[in-house]
Short mmCIF file of C-alpha atoms and ligand atoms in Angstrom, two decimals:
data_model
loop_
_atom_site.label_atom_id
_atom_site.label_comp_id
_atom_site.label_asym_id
_atom_site.label_seq_id
_atom_site.Cartn_x
_atom_site.Cartn_y
_atom_site.Cartn_z
CA MET T 13 -86.61 -13.70 -63.89
CA ILE T 14 -89.76 -15.53 -63.65
CA LEU T 15 -88.99 -18.60 -63.55
CA LYS T 16 -86.83 -18.52 -61.38
CA ASP T 17 -86.31 -20.91 -58.77
CA ARG T 18 -89.33 -23.20 -59.79
CA ASN T 19 -88.99 -26.74 -60.07
CA ILE T 20 -89.27 -27.67 -63.76
CA LEU T 21 -89.56 -32.00 -64.77
CA VAL T 22 -89.10 -32.64 -68.02
CA GLY T 23 -90.28 -35.94 -69.69
CA VAL T 24 -88.52 -37.64 -72.07
CA SER T 25 -89.82 -40.29 -74.62
CA GLY T 26 -88.65 -42.22 -76.91
CA SER T 27 -88.85 -40.16 -80.97
CA ILE T 28 -86.58 -38.68 -83.04
CA ALA T 29 -87.00 -35.56 -81.25
CA ALA T 30 -85.09 -35.97 -78.01
CA TYR T 31 -82.26 -34.58 -78.64
CA LYS T 32 -83.99 -31.34 -78.33
CA ALA T 33 -84.73 -31.88 -75.37
CA CYS T 34 -81.45 -31.58 -74.10
CA GLU T 35 -82.48 -27.91 -75.75
CA LEU T 36 -84.58 -27.40 -73.89
CA VAL T 37 -83.71 -27.44 -70.98
CA ARG T 38 -81.14 -25.36 -71.59
CA THR T 39 -83.14 -23.00 -72.55
CA LEU T 40 -85.16 -23.36 -68.51
CA ARG T 41 -82.13 -23.37 -66.60
CA LYS T 42 -80.86 -20.36 -68.92
CA LYS T 43 -83.74 -19.03 -67.00
CA GLY T 44 -83.14 -19.40 -63.19
CA ALA T 45 -85.33 -23.36 -63.73
CA SER T 46 -84.66 -25.58 -61.61
CA VAL T 47 -85.31 -28.85 -63.79
CA ARG T 48 -85.21 -32.87 -63.40
CA VAL T 49 -85.71 -34.98 -66.20
CA CYS T 50 -87.48 -38.56 -65.90
CA MET T 51 -87.23 -40.24 -69.32
CA THR T 52 -88.71 -43.81 -70.75
CA PRO T 53 -86.11 -47.04 -71.71
CA SER T 54 -86.80 -46.16 -74.76
CA ALA T 55 -86.18 -42.30 -75.05
CA LYS T 56 -82.36 -44.28 -73.44
CA GLU T 57 -82.10 -45.57 -77.34
CA PHE T 58 -81.82 -41.62 -78.81
CA VAL T 59 -79.68 -40.11 -75.85
CA GLY T 60 -77.85 -41.18 -72.82
CA GLU T 61 -78.82 -40.09 -68.84
CA LEU T 62 -75.66 -38.54 -68.69
CA THR T 63 -76.24 -35.41 -71.14
CA PHE T 64 -79.14 -35.04 -68.79
CA ARG T 65 -77.49 -35.16 -66.18
CA ALA T 66 -74.70 -33.10 -66.24
CA LEU T 67 -77.34 -30.57 -68.09
CA THR T 68 -79.33 -30.02 -64.99
CA GLU T 69 -77.26 -31.00 -62.26
CA ASN T 70 -79.38 -32.96 -61.06
CA ASP T 71 -80.54 -36.84 -61.49
CA VAL T 72 -82.32 -38.32 -64.48
CA LEU T 73 -84.33 -41.38 -63.48
CA SER T 74 -86.25 -43.69 -66.03
CA ASP T 75 -86.39 -46.63 -63.58
CA TRP T 76 -87.33 -46.96 -59.63
CA LYS T 77 -83.90 -49.13 -59.13
CA ASP T 78 -81.72 -45.30 -59.12
CA GLY T 79 -83.50 -44.02 -56.77
CA GLU T 80 -83.18 -44.64 -53.55
CA THR T 81 -86.73 -45.44 -51.79
CA GLY T 82 -89.12 -46.59 -55.11
CA LEU T 83 -91.22 -43.94 -54.56
CA GLU T 84 -89.92 -41.19 -56.73
CA HIS T 85 -91.98 -41.44 -59.05
CA ILE T 86 -94.95 -39.49 -56.66
CA PHE T 87 -91.54 -37.66 -54.57
CA TRP T 88 -91.31 -36.10 -58.60
CA ALA T 89 -94.49 -35.67 -59.38
CA ARG T 90 -94.51 -33.65 -55.36
CA TRP T 91 -91.64 -31.67 -56.18
CA ALA T 92 -92.73 -30.13 -59.76
CA ASP T 93 -94.05 -26.86 -60.42
CA SER T 94 -94.97 -28.00 -64.01
CA PHE T 95 -94.55 -31.12 -65.59
CA VAL T 96 -93.70 -31.00 -69.08
CA ILE T 97 -93.61 -33.61 -71.65
CA ALA T 98 -91.03 -33.16 -74.43
CA PRO T 99 -91.42 -34.99 -77.20
CA ALA T 100 -94.02 -37.19 -75.94
CA SER T 101 -94.63 -39.75 -78.21
CA ALA T 102 -97.47 -41.03 -80.12
CA ASN T 103 -97.24 -44.46 -77.88
CA THR T 104 -96.59 -41.96 -74.20
CA ILE T 105 -99.21 -40.37 -75.26
CA ALA T 106 -101.63 -43.04 -75.87
CA LYS T 107 -100.46 -45.06 -72.45
CA ILE T 108 -100.91 -41.32 -70.56
CA ARG T 109 -104.33 -41.45 -72.00
CA PHE T 110 -105.01 -44.80 -71.14
CA GLY T 111 -103.43 -44.33 -67.52
CA LEU T 112 -101.24 -46.68 -67.64
CA ALA T 113 -97.91 -46.85 -65.92
CA ASP T 114 -95.96 -49.73 -66.63
CA ASN T 115 -92.42 -46.93 -66.40
CA PHE T 116 -90.90 -44.75 -64.60
CA LEU T 117 -92.23 -41.78 -66.53
CA THR T 118 -95.81 -42.76 -67.14
CA SER T 119 -96.27 -43.63 -63.61
CA VAL T 120 -95.29 -39.86 -62.83
CA ALA T 121 -97.86 -38.40 -65.49
CA LEU T 122 -100.18 -40.89 -63.48
CA ALA T 123 -98.93 -39.65 -59.86
CA TYR T 124 -99.25 -35.31 -61.48
CA ASP T 125 -102.58 -34.10 -60.69
CA ARG T 126 -102.21 -30.95 -62.10
CA PRO T 127 -102.37 -29.91 -66.21
CA ILE T 128 -99.17 -31.71 -67.94
CA VAL T 129 -97.63 -30.07 -70.95
CA ILE T 130 -97.32 -32.02 -74.11
CA ALA T 131 -95.87 -31.58 -77.12
CA PRO T 132 -95.71 -34.03 -79.04
CA ALA T 133 -93.21 -34.96 -81.71
CA MET T 134 -93.79 -37.88 -85.00
CA ASN T 135 -93.61 -38.66 -88.29
CA THR T 136 -96.72 -36.97 -89.52
CA LYS T 137 -99.12 -40.14 -90.74
CA MET T 138 -98.48 -41.33 -86.71
CA TYR T 139 -99.46 -38.20 -86.04
CA GLU T 140 -102.57 -37.68 -88.04
CA ASN T 141 -103.77 -41.33 -87.08
CA PRO T 142 -107.41 -42.15 -85.44
CA SER T 143 -106.12 -43.17 -82.74
CA THR T 144 -103.25 -40.35 -82.13
CA VAL T 145 -106.10 -37.50 -82.58
CA GLU T 146 -108.66 -38.85 -80.36
CA ASN T 147 -105.96 -39.93 -78.13
CA ILE T 148 -104.86 -35.54 -78.13
CA GLY T 149 -108.31 -34.84 -78.27
CA ILE T 150 -109.57 -36.66 -75.11
CA LEU T 151 -106.38 -35.29 -73.05
CA LYS T 152 -107.15 -31.90 -74.35
CA GLU T 153 -110.62 -32.46 -73.14
CA ARG T 154 -109.09 -33.07 -69.84
CA GLY T 155 -107.28 -29.54 -69.64
CA HIS T 156 -103.64 -31.06 -70.88
CA ILE T 157 -102.07 -28.71 -72.04
CA LEU T 158 -100.71 -29.80 -75.76
CA VAL T 159 -98.04 -28.80 -77.59
CA ASP T 160 -99.07 -28.77 -81.14
CA PRO T 161 -96.08 -29.74 -83.35
CA SER T 162 -95.57 -27.73 -86.47
CA GLU T 163 -95.42 -28.36 -89.33
CA GLY T 164 -92.14 -29.15 -92.43
CA GLU T 165 -89.42 -31.70 -93.24
CA LEU T 166 -90.05 -35.24 -90.01
CA ALA T 167 -86.54 -37.25 -89.67
CA CYS T 168 -88.31 -39.53 -92.27
CA GLY T 169 -87.71 -37.28 -95.30
CA GLU T 170 -91.04 -36.79 -95.13
CA GLU T 171 -93.09 -33.54 -95.23
CA GLY T 172 -95.96 -32.35 -92.42
CA SER T 173 -97.52 -31.74 -89.48
CA GLY T 174 -95.23 -34.28 -86.60
CA ARG T 175 -92.28 -31.43 -85.32
CA LEU T 176 -91.62 -30.62 -82.00
CA ALA T 177 -93.19 -27.44 -81.07
CA ASP T 178 -90.10 -24.62 -81.49
CA VAL T 179 -89.16 -24.72 -77.18
CA GLU T 180 -89.51 -21.10 -77.15
CA ASP T 181 -93.51 -22.67 -77.76
CA ILE T 182 -92.71 -25.30 -75.02
CA GLU T 183 -91.57 -22.49 -72.98
CA THR T 184 -94.64 -20.73 -73.45
CA ALA T 185 -97.12 -23.46 -72.14
CA ILE T 186 -95.20 -23.98 -69.32
CA LEU T 187 -95.68 -20.26 -67.88
CA TYR T 188 -99.16 -21.31 -69.01
CA SER T 189 -98.77 -24.03 -66.87
CA ILE T 190 -96.80 -22.56 -63.80
CA LEU T 191 -99.26 -18.79 -63.28
CA PRO T 192 -101.90 -17.88 -62.15
CA LYS T 193 -104.70 -16.45 -64.52
CA PRO T 194 -106.30 -13.15 -63.27
CA LEU T 195 -106.78 -12.34 -67.44
CA LYS T 196 -109.33 -15.91 -68.16
CA GLY T 197 -111.89 -14.38 -69.18
CA LYS T 198 -110.72 -11.05 -71.10
CA LYS T 199 -110.12 -10.69 -74.18
CA VAL T 200 -106.48 -8.96 -74.11
CA LEU T 201 -105.50 -6.29 -77.84
CA VAL T 202 -101.87 -5.66 -77.73
CA THR T 203 -100.14 -3.72 -80.60
CA ALA T 204 -96.03 -3.76 -80.66
CA GLY T 205 -93.91 -3.41 -83.86
CA GLY T 206 -92.69 0.36 -85.74
CA THR T 207 -95.10 1.33 -88.78
CA ARG T 208 -93.84 1.73 -91.45
CA GLU T 209 -94.74 4.38 -94.78
CA PHE T 210 -93.89 3.94 -97.76
CA LEU T 211 -92.17 6.57 -99.83
CA ASP T 212 -92.76 3.78 -103.67
CA PRO T 213 -92.55 -0.16 -103.38
CA ILE T 214 -89.51 -0.56 -101.28
CA ARG T 215 -88.81 2.61 -99.33
CA TYR T 216 -90.37 3.42 -96.18
CA ILE T 217 -90.25 6.00 -93.74
CA SER T 218 -89.66 3.67 -90.26
CA ASN T 219 -88.31 3.66 -86.11
CA ALA T 220 -85.67 1.59 -84.16
CA SER T 221 -88.87 -0.43 -82.61
CA SER T 222 -88.33 -3.91 -82.70
CA GLY T 223 -91.82 -5.45 -80.80
CA LYS T 224 -89.86 -7.09 -78.17
CA MET T 225 -91.86 -5.22 -75.49
CA GLY T 226 -95.64 -5.62 -76.82
CA TYR T 227 -94.58 -9.42 -77.66
CA ALA T 228 -93.82 -9.81 -74.96
CA LEU T 229 -96.80 -8.12 -73.26
CA ALA T 230 -98.27 -10.29 -75.27
CA LYS T 231 -97.58 -13.17 -74.26
CA ILE T 232 -97.41 -12.87 -70.67
CA SER T 233 -101.10 -11.85 -71.43
CA TYR T 234 -101.73 -15.81 -72.69
CA ALA T 235 -99.77 -17.01 -70.07
CA LEU T 236 -101.61 -15.19 -67.07
CA GLY T 237 -105.42 -16.91 -69.40
CA GLY T 238 -105.46 -13.13 -71.26
CA ASP T 239 -107.31 -14.60 -74.74
CA VAL T 240 -105.25 -12.18 -76.92
CA LEU T 241 -104.72 -10.45 -80.22
CA LEU T 242 -101.67 -9.15 -81.31
CA ILE T 243 -101.90 -6.45 -83.60
CA SER T 244 -97.92 -6.26 -85.04
CA ALA T 245 -96.66 -3.89 -87.20
CA PRO T 246 -93.40 -5.32 -88.90
CA THR T 247 -90.79 -7.18 -87.25
CA CYS T 248 -88.09 -10.35 -86.75
CA LEU T 249 -89.22 -11.38 -84.09
CA LYS T 250 -91.23 -15.41 -83.56
CA LYS T 251 -95.26 -14.34 -82.80
CA PRO T 252 -95.24 -16.07 -79.28
CA TYR T 253 -97.30 -19.03 -78.71
CA GLY T 254 -100.79 -19.52 -78.35
CA VAL T 255 -101.33 -15.71 -79.20
CA LYS T 256 -103.85 -15.02 -82.65
CA THR T 257 -102.08 -12.17 -84.72
CA VAL T 258 -102.53 -10.02 -87.38
CA ASP T 259 -99.54 -8.38 -89.72
CA VAL T 260 -100.39 -4.81 -90.60
CA VAL T 261 -97.49 -2.51 -91.79
CA SER T 262 -98.55 1.17 -91.91
CA ALA T 263 -100.18 3.07 -89.26
CA GLU T 264 -103.71 3.06 -91.28
CA ASP T 265 -103.89 -0.35 -91.38
CA MET T 266 -102.66 -0.17 -88.16
CA TYR T 267 -105.10 1.49 -87.21
CA ARG T 268 -108.18 0.30 -89.51
CA GLU T 269 -107.57 -3.35 -87.43
CA VAL T 270 -107.86 -1.99 -84.38
CA MET T 271 -110.52 0.09 -84.47
CA ASN T 272 -112.69 -2.98 -86.25
CA HIS T 273 -111.59 -4.64 -82.89
CA LEU T 274 -111.87 -2.30 -80.38
CA ASP T 275 -115.27 -3.04 -78.53
CA ASP T 276 -115.04 -6.33 -78.49
CA MET T 277 -111.33 -6.38 -76.12
CA ASP T 278 -110.98 -5.79 -72.26
CA ILE T 279 -107.89 -4.12 -71.95
CA VAL T 280 -106.01 -3.24 -74.94
CA ILE T 281 -102.19 -2.64 -74.48
CA MET T 282 -101.01 -0.12 -77.02
CA ASN T 283 -97.28 -1.15 -77.15
CA ALA T 284 -96.76 -0.44 -80.67
CA ALA T 285 -93.93 2.45 -82.30
CA VAL T 286 -96.93 4.13 -84.55
CA ALA T 287 -95.18 6.28 -87.17
CA ASP T 288 -97.53 9.87 -86.77
CA PHE T 289 -96.45 11.63 -90.47
CA LYS T 290 -96.58 9.91 -93.38
CA PRO T 291 -95.17 10.71 -96.43
CA GLU T 292 -97.81 12.82 -98.19
CA SER T 293 -97.83 10.48 -101.76
CA TYR T 294 -96.39 7.49 -103.24
CA SER T 295 -95.38 6.36 -105.80
CA ARG T 296 -95.81 3.37 -107.92
CA LYS T 297 -92.70 2.84 -109.47
CA LYS T 298 -89.50 2.94 -107.67
CA LEU T 299 -88.21 6.63 -107.86
CA LYS T 300 -84.95 7.13 -108.95
CA LYS T 301 -82.50 9.23 -107.85
CA ALA T 302 -82.81 12.55 -108.72
CA GLU T 303 -79.67 15.61 -109.75
CA GLU T 304 -81.74 17.26 -107.11
CA LYS T 305 -81.78 17.01 -103.16
CA PRO T 306 -85.73 15.47 -103.04
CA VAL T 307 -88.38 17.15 -100.12
CA ILE T 308 -90.68 14.47 -98.84
CA ASN T 309 -93.75 16.38 -97.66
CA LEU T 310 -95.60 14.38 -94.82
CA GLU T 311 -99.04 14.05 -93.19
CA PRO T 312 -100.48 13.35 -90.02
CA ASN T 313 -101.58 9.84 -89.18
CA PRO T 314 -104.48 9.13 -87.37
CA ASP T 315 -103.66 9.54 -83.96
CA ILE T 316 -104.81 5.23 -82.80
CA LEU T 317 -104.21 6.61 -79.03
CA LEU T 318 -106.62 9.65 -78.84
CA GLU T 319 -109.03 7.95 -81.05
CA ILE T 320 -109.60 4.64 -78.69
CA GLY T 321 -109.73 7.11 -75.75
CA LYS T 322 -112.15 8.88 -77.09
CA ARG T 323 -113.75 5.49 -77.91
CA LYS T 324 -113.14 3.15 -74.70
CA ARG T 325 -115.98 1.98 -72.76
CA ASP T 326 -116.60 2.14 -68.64
CA ASP T 327 -115.79 -1.25 -68.59
CA GLN T 328 -112.51 -1.01 -70.73
CA ILE T 329 -109.01 -1.18 -69.39
CA VAL T 330 -106.45 1.52 -72.37
CA ILE T 331 -102.26 1.11 -71.13
CA GLY T 332 -100.44 2.87 -73.20
CA PHE T 333 -96.54 3.50 -73.43
CA ALA T 334 -94.72 7.16 -73.56
CA ALA T 335 -90.54 6.88 -75.12
CA GLU T 336 -89.74 11.08 -73.99
CA SER T 337 -86.41 12.55 -74.16
CA GLU T 338 -86.32 13.92 -71.36
CA LYS T 339 -89.16 14.99 -69.03
CA LEU T 340 -90.25 11.41 -68.64
CA ILE T 341 -92.83 11.93 -65.96
CA GLU T 342 -94.28 15.24 -66.64
CA ASN T 343 -94.60 14.09 -70.47
CA ALA T 344 -96.15 10.76 -69.69
CA LYS T 345 -98.87 11.86 -67.70
CA ASP T 346 -99.71 15.00 -69.91
CA LYS T 347 -100.16 11.86 -72.48
CA LEU T 348 -102.29 9.81 -70.01
CA LYS T 349 -104.83 12.89 -69.96
CA ARG T 350 -104.82 14.33 -73.34
CA LYS T 351 -105.50 10.25 -74.88
CA ASN T 352 -108.41 8.99 -71.48
CA LEU T 353 -105.78 6.17 -70.94
CA ASP T 354 -106.12 4.18 -67.90
CA ILE T 355 -102.64 3.39 -67.65
CA ILE T 356 -99.47 5.00 -69.01
CA VAL T 357 -96.02 2.24 -68.64
CA ALA T 358 -93.55 5.57 -69.69
CA ASN T 359 -89.30 4.99 -70.66
CA LEU T 360 -86.92 7.26 -71.49
CA LEU T 361 -85.80 6.05 -75.31
CA GLU T 362 -82.62 4.18 -74.02
CA VAL T 363 -84.17 1.27 -73.71
CA PHE T 364 -85.98 1.67 -77.23
CA SER T 365 -84.61 -1.50 -79.56
CA LYS T 366 -82.88 -3.23 -76.25
CA GLU T 367 -83.31 -6.37 -74.93
CA LYS T 368 -83.53 -4.55 -71.38
CA HIS T 369 -86.38 -2.22 -70.05
CA LYS T 370 -86.93 0.27 -67.68
CA GLY T 371 -89.41 3.03 -66.66
CA VAL T 372 -91.90 3.94 -64.36
CA ILE T 373 -96.14 2.72 -64.44
CA ILE T 374 -98.13 6.33 -63.88
CA PHE T 375 -102.18 5.10 -62.93
CA SER T 376 -105.00 7.86 -64.07
CA ASP T 377 -105.39 8.61 -60.57
CA GLY T 378 -101.78 9.44 -59.74
CA ARG T 379 -100.54 7.09 -58.46
CA ILE T 380 -96.79 5.77 -60.03
CA THR T 381 -94.88 2.71 -59.87
CA GLU T 382 -90.95 2.67 -61.00
CA ILE T 383 -90.00 -0.91 -62.34
CA PRO T 384 -87.33 -2.16 -62.33
CA PRO T 385 -84.41 -2.15 -64.63
CA MET T 386 -85.28 -5.75 -65.56
CA ASP T 387 -85.43 -8.17 -69.23
CA LYS T 388 -88.27 -6.66 -71.30
CA GLU T 389 -90.32 -10.59 -70.84
CA GLU T 390 -89.99 -10.54 -66.38
CA SER T 391 -90.65 -6.16 -67.46
CA ALA T 392 -94.32 -7.16 -69.05
CA TYR T 393 -94.87 -9.54 -66.74
CA PHE T 394 -93.97 -6.78 -63.61
CA ILE T 395 -96.33 -4.28 -65.16
CA LEU T 396 -99.06 -6.89 -66.11
CA ASN T 397 -98.84 -8.55 -62.12
CA LYS T 398 -98.77 -4.92 -60.80
CA LEU T 399 -102.45 -4.36 -63.02
CA PHE T 400 -103.94 -7.51 -62.83
CA THR T 401 -103.59 -8.67 -59.69
CA LYS T 402 -105.27 -8.76 -56.25
CA ASP T 403 -101.56 -9.18 -53.63
CA SER T 404 -99.56 -6.05 -56.24
C1 FMN E 17 -85.31 -44.58 -85.88
C2 FMN E 17 -86.88 -44.11 -84.37
C3 FMN E 17 -87.48 -42.85 -84.47
C4 FMN E 17 -88.83 -42.81 -83.80
N1 FMN E 17 -89.07 -41.55 -83.89
C5 FMN E 17 -90.33 -41.58 -83.20
C6 FMN E 17 -91.46 -39.81 -83.31
O1 FMN E 17 -90.51 -39.05 -83.00
N2 FMN E 17 -91.83 -40.22 -82.59
C7 FMN E 17 -93.36 -41.34 -81.79
O2 FMN E 17 -93.79 -42.08 -81.76
N3 FMN E 17 -91.90 -42.50 -82.12
C8 FMN E 17 -91.32 -43.15 -82.09
N4 FMN E 17 -90.56 -43.86 -82.92
C9 FMN E 17 -91.09 -44.83 -82.42
C10 FMN E 17 -90.85 -44.80 -80.62
O3 FMN E 17 -89.25 -44.78 -80.25
C11 FMN E 17 -91.65 -46.07 -80.21
O4 FMN E 17 -93.37 -46.24 -80.50
C12 FMN E 17 -91.24 -46.41 -79.30
O5 FMN E 17 -91.89 -47.85 -78.24
C13 FMN E 17 -91.52 -45.72 -76.97
O6 FMN E 17 -91.58 -45.83 -76.78
P1 FMN E 17 -92.20 -44.67 -75.19
O7 FMN E 17 -93.13 -43.95 -75.93
O8 FMN E 17 -91.87 -45.43 -73.88
O9 FMN E 17 -91.05 -43.26 -75.26
C14 FMN E 17 -89.20 -44.04 -83.96
C15 FMN E 17 -88.58 -45.09 -83.35
C16 FMN E 17 -87.62 -44.98 -83.59
C17 FMN E 17 -85.96 -46.67 -83.51
#
């Protein structure tokens, strides 16, 4: 697990969204991280220290009087691989901007010498107030990682921006704060999901791809510093944080979008399950149930990977995926060659739509690396690490 044994310090400040920090802590623990929580005195009005002590199985500090040495703000800042303030109140954001250290949490923030992940949560008017806008702008300029709040109904009954970002997005920002940046300055295109080839307005031919692997590749490419564009066929997944997304439906839509962006890209990761065929005809009206057995004639879709292989420049890296029922290595090697790819990641059909992934990475120079069974996010990290870090 990518977060396994990482030390994550969660700072909780006085926002109505403080209870959501409990879910964040649980998620980080489930992912194997060691978590500590520090709180502002006013955060304790919203959630008790005991809750966080139980969830983290660690001490919780909101004041030095509960520590041992009085130097805990220094030691805790040093301990943390990542420091995330979620929720960050308007007040705490303002204090961090001005370097105030009038409580334990703001003292840790001042003693922490790397980018802090800051997830604001507040009423829309507070969030849009020029003071807050300026404070957040300056913290961003200093390199802190601001996880923008989402829009929706707020606790005060108003609608607008200011809701604490989803736990999943905050977790991605934490990964971004921890992982090295081998993809910095690189434009990465990822495709994901299974295309739909419509017969009439409501019926289509598709496949069992969940999009999980492609979304994981997009998320981890972002966390490794890439400027990521995800071209996604329909999935039930939440769009990854920090990634630009274009939604498409059919193989032809995907072909058009991929070709539009191809020349701009340094790395192309083609994970989508693109339909090889589409119905020859499309009915604008819903097809009626017929007496006779219907016959669907199919015609080929554009072969996106083949086209990319033909058009790719020498300085571009193209990674394909192959799902095979049998003869995994043999079939994948053939696809790698036929489509002029640099790398192919091959797996047996059994991982389709499942939580776990396993397979092999085959390079165009003949090297083969086995991918052990692991969840799709870890697998994405394993693959990208093998390809783009020096220590692989
Ligand atoms: C019920 C209630 C809800 C609040 N919710 C928020 C909030 O979501 N965001 C925020 O910035 N301030 C909120 N405040 C105001 C802060 O709690 C207040 O500014 C406090 O001084 C923040 O202190 P801290 O930054 O040290 O935690 C709320 C106050 C109350 C009483």
